[in-house]
Amino acid sequence: MVTTYEVNGGTMATETRGEAAAKDEGKGRSPRKRTSPALFVRQVVAELRKVIWPTRRELITYTTVSLVFVLIMLAIVSGLDWLLQRGVFWVFG
């Protein structure tokens, strides 16, 4: 069954399944088997081989950028904290 809607001056069609198709959705499939721990480890190792690892230079650059960003944010938050503390002491004595 295809339903069309008016959306932002254009039409959008959405396809929906009939009730009979929705009822039969779970039939005909066998239950999934559990993955063994050995197969899981082999799959993890296979996925890790696909990863493009950064070079030493890239790793040092990324680490430096991250630390500098954290230090800048630390300075901003500390400065705002100090200003708010001064404001509270000024208002409440």
Coordinates of N, CA and C in Angstrom, one line a residue:
M1 N 0.8 -1.2 0.0 CA 0.0 0.0 0.0 C 0.9 1.2 0.0
V2 N 0.7 2.2 -0.9 CA 1.5 3.4 -1.0 C 0.6 4.6 -0.7
T3 N 1.0 5.4 0.3 CA 0.3 6.6 0.7 C 1.1 7.8 0.3
T4 N 0.4 8.8 -0.2 CA 1.2 10.0 -0.6 C 0.7 11.2 0.3
Y5 N 1.7 12.0 0.7 CA 1.4 13.1 1.6 C 1.9 14.4 0.9
E6 N 1.3 15.5 1.2 CA 1.7 16.8 0.7 C 2.7 17.4 1.7
V7 N 4.0 17.6 1.3 CA 5.0 18.1 2.2 C 5.8 19.2 1.6
N8 N 5.8 20.4 2.2 CA 6.5 21.6 1.7 C 6.3 21.8 0.2
G9 N 5.1 21.8 -0.3 CA 4.8 22.1 -1.7 C 5.0 20.9 -2.6
G10 N 5.5 19.8 -2.1 CA 5.8 18.6 -2.9 C 5.0 17.4 -2.4
T11 N 5.2 16.3 -3.0 CA 4.5 15.1 -2.5 C 5.6 14.1 -2.1
M12 N 5.2 13.4 -1.0 CA 6.1 12.4 -0.5 C 5.3 11.1 -0.4
A13 N 5.9 10.0 -1.0 CA 5.2 8.7 -1.0 C 5.8 7.8 0.1
T14 N 5.0 7.2 0.9 CA 5.5 6.2 1.8 C 4.8 4.9 1.6
E15 N 5.6 3.8 1.6 CA 5.1 2.5 1.4 C 4.9 1.8 2.8
T16 N 3.7 1.3 3.0 CA 3.4 0.6 4.2 C 3.1 -0.8 3.9
R17 N 3.4 -1.7 4.8 CA 3.0 -3.1 4.7 C 1.6 -3.3 5.1
G18 N 1.0 -4.3 4.4 CA -0.4 -4.6 4.8 C -0.4 -5.4 6.1
E19 N -1.6 -5.5 6.7 CA -1.7 -6.3 7.9 C -1.3 -7.7 7.8
A20 N -1.6 -8.4 6.7 CA -1.3 -9.8 6.5 C 0.2 -9.9 6.4
A21 N 0.9 -9.0 5.8 CA 2.4 -9.1 5.7 C 3.0 -8.9 7.0
A22 N 2.4 -8.0 7.9 CA 3.0 -7.8 9.2 C 2.8 -9.0 10.1
K23 N 1.7 -9.7 9.9 CA 1.5 -10.9 10.7 C 2.4 -12.0 10.4
D24 N 2.8 -12.2 9.1 CA 3.6 -13.3 8.6 C 5.1 -12.9 8.8
E25 N 5.4 -11.8 9.3 CA 6.8 -11.3 9.3 C 7.7 -12.2 10.1
G26 N 7.3 -12.8 11.2 CA 8.2 -13.6 12.0 C 8.2 -15.1 11.5
K27 N 7.4 -15.5 10.6 CA 7.3 -16.9 10.3 C 8.4 -17.2 9.2
G28 N 8.8 -18.5 9.2 CA 9.7 -18.9 8.2 C 11.2 -18.7 8.5
R29 N 11.5 -18.1 9.6 CA 12.9 -17.9 10.1 C 13.2 -18.8 11.2
S30 N 14.4 -19.3 11.1 CA 14.9 -20.2 12.2 C 15.5 -19.2 13.3
P31 N 15.4 -19.7 14.5 CA 15.9 -18.8 15.6 C 17.5 -18.7 15.4
R32 N 17.9 -17.5 15.8 CA 19.4 -17.2 15.6 C 20.2 -18.0 16.6
K33 N 21.4 -18.5 16.1 CA 22.2 -19.2 17.0 C 23.2 -18.2 17.7
R34 N 23.6 -18.7 18.9 CA 24.6 -17.8 19.7 C 25.9 -17.9 19.0
T35 N 26.7 -16.8 19.1 CA 28.1 -16.8 18.6 C 29.0 -17.4 19.7
S36 N 29.9 -18.3 19.3 CA 30.8 -18.8 20.3 C 31.8 -17.8 20.7
P37 N 32.4 -17.9 21.9 CA 33.5 -16.9 22.2 C 34.7 -16.9 21.3
A38 N 35.0 -18.1 20.7 CA 36.2 -18.1 19.8 C 35.8 -17.4 18.5
L39 N 34.6 -17.6 18.0 CA 34.2 -16.9 16.8 C 34.1 -15.4 17.0
F40 N 33.7 -15.0 18.2 CA 33.6 -13.5 18.5 C 35.0 -12.9 18.5
V41 N 36.0 -13.6 19.1 CA 37.3 -13.1 19.2 C 37.9 -13.0 17.8
R42 N 37.7 -14.0 16.9 CA 38.1 -14.0 15.5 C 37.5 -12.8 14.8
Q43 N 36.2 -12.5 15.0 CA 35.6 -11.4 14.3 C 36.1 -10.1 14.8
V44 N 36.4 -10.0 16.1 CA 37.0 -8.7 16.7 C 38.4 -8.5 16.0
V45 N 39.2 -9.5 16.0 CA 40.6 -9.4 15.4 C 40.4 -9.0 13.9
A46 N 39.5 -9.6 13.2 CA 39.3 -9.2 11.8 C 38.9 -7.8 11.6
E47 N 38.1 -7.3 12.5 CA 37.7 -5.9 12.4 C 38.8 -4.9 12.8
L48 N 39.6 -5.3 13.8 CA 40.7 -4.5 14.2 C 41.8 -4.4 13.1
R49 N 41.9 -5.4 12.2 CA 42.8 -5.4 11.1 C 42.4 -4.4 10.1
K50 N 41.1 -4.1 10.0 CA 40.6 -3.1 9.0 C 40.9 -1.6 9.5
V51 N 41.2 -1.4 10.7 CA 41.3 -0.1 11.3 C 42.6 0.5 10.7
I52 N 42.6 1.8 10.3 CA 43.7 2.5 9.9 C 44.3 3.2 11.2
W53 N 45.4 2.7 11.7 CA 45.9 3.2 12.9 C 46.8 4.5 12.6
P54 N 46.7 5.5 13.5 CA 47.5 6.7 13.2 C 49.0 6.5 13.4
T55 N 49.8 7.2 12.6 CA 51.2 7.1 12.8 C 51.6 7.8 14.1
R56 N 52.9 7.6 14.5 CA 53.4 8.2 15.7 C 53.2 9.7 15.7
R57 N 53.5 10.3 14.5 CA 53.5 11.8 14.4 C 52.0 12.3 14.6
E58 N 51.1 11.6 13.9 CA 49.7 11.9 14.0 C 49.2 11.8 15.4
L59 N 49.6 10.7 16.1 CA 49.2 10.5 17.5 C 49.7 11.6 18.4
I60 N 50.9 12.0 18.2 CA 51.5 13.1 19.0 C 50.7 14.4 18.8
T61 N 50.4 14.6 17.5 CA 49.7 15.8 17.1 C 48.3 15.8 17.7
Y62 N 47.5 14.7 17.6 CA 46.2 14.6 18.2 C 46.2 14.8 19.7
T63 N 47.2 14.1 20.3 CA 47.3 14.2 21.8 C 47.6 15.7 22.2
T64 N 48.5 16.3 21.5 CA 48.8 17.7 21.8 C 47.6 18.6 21.7
V65 N 46.9 18.5 20.6 CA 45.7 19.3 20.3 C 44.7 19.1 21.4
S66 N 44.5 17.8 21.8 CA 43.5 17.5 22.8 C 43.9 18.1 24.2
L67 N 45.2 18.0 24.5 CA 45.6 18.6 25.8 C 45.5 20.1 25.8
V68 N 45.9 20.8 24.7 CA 45.8 22.2 24.6 C 44.3 22.6 24.8
F69 N 43.4 21.9 24.1 CA 42.0 22.2 24.2 C 41.5 22.1 25.6
V70 N 41.9 21.0 26.3 CA 41.5 20.8 27.7 C 42.0 21.9 28.6
L71 N 43.2 22.4 28.4 CA 43.8 23.4 29.2 C 43.1 24.8 28.9
I72 N 42.7 25.0 27.7 CA 42.0 26.3 27.4 C 40.6 26.2 28.0
M73 N 39.9 25.1 28.0 CA 38.6 25.0 28.6 C 38.7 25.1 30.1
L74 N 39.8 24.6 30.7 CA 40.1 24.7 32.1 C 40.2 26.1 32.5
A75 N 41.0 26.9 31.7 CA 41.2 28.3 32.0 C 39.9 29.1 31.9
I76 N 39.1 28.8 30.9 CA 37.8 29.5 30.8 C 36.9 29.2 31.9
V77 N 36.7 27.9 32.3 CA 35.8 27.6 33.4 C 36.4 28.1 34.7
S78 N 37.7 28.1 34.9 CA 38.2 28.6 36.2 C 38.0 30.1 36.3
G79 N 38.2 30.8 35.1 CA 38.0 32.3 35.1 C 36.6 32.6 35.4
L80 N 35.6 31.9 34.8 CA 34.2 32.2 35.1 C 33.9 31.8 36.5
D81 N 34.4 30.8 37.1 CA 34.2 30.4 38.5 C 34.7 31.5 39.4
W82 N 35.9 32.0 39.1 CA 36.5 33.1 39.9 C 35.6 34.4 39.8
L83 N 35.2 34.7 38.6 CA 34.3 35.9 38.5 C 33.0 35.8 39.2
L84 N 32.4 34.6 39.1 CA 31.1 34.4 39.8 C 31.3 34.4 41.3
Q85 N 32.4 33.8 41.8 CA 32.7 33.9 43.2 C 32.9 35.3 43.7
R86 N 33.6 36.1 42.9 CA 33.8 37.5 43.3 C 32.4 38.2 43.3
G87 N 31.6 37.9 42.3 CA 30.2 38.5 42.3 C 29.4 38.2 43.4
V88 N 29.4 36.9 43.8 CA 28.6 36.5 45.0 C 29.1 37.1 46.3
F89 N 30.4 37.2 46.4 CA 31.0 37.8 47.6 C 30.7 39.3 47.7
W90 N 30.6 40.0 46.5 CA 30.3 41.4 46.4 C 28.9 41.6 46.8
V91 N 27.9 40.8 46.3 CA 26.5 41.0 46.5 C 26.2 40.6 48.0
F92 N 26.7 39.5 48.5 CA 26.3 39.0 49.8 C 27.3 39.3 50.9
G93 N 28.4 39.9 50.6 CA 29.3 40.4 51.6 C 30.2 39.3 52.0

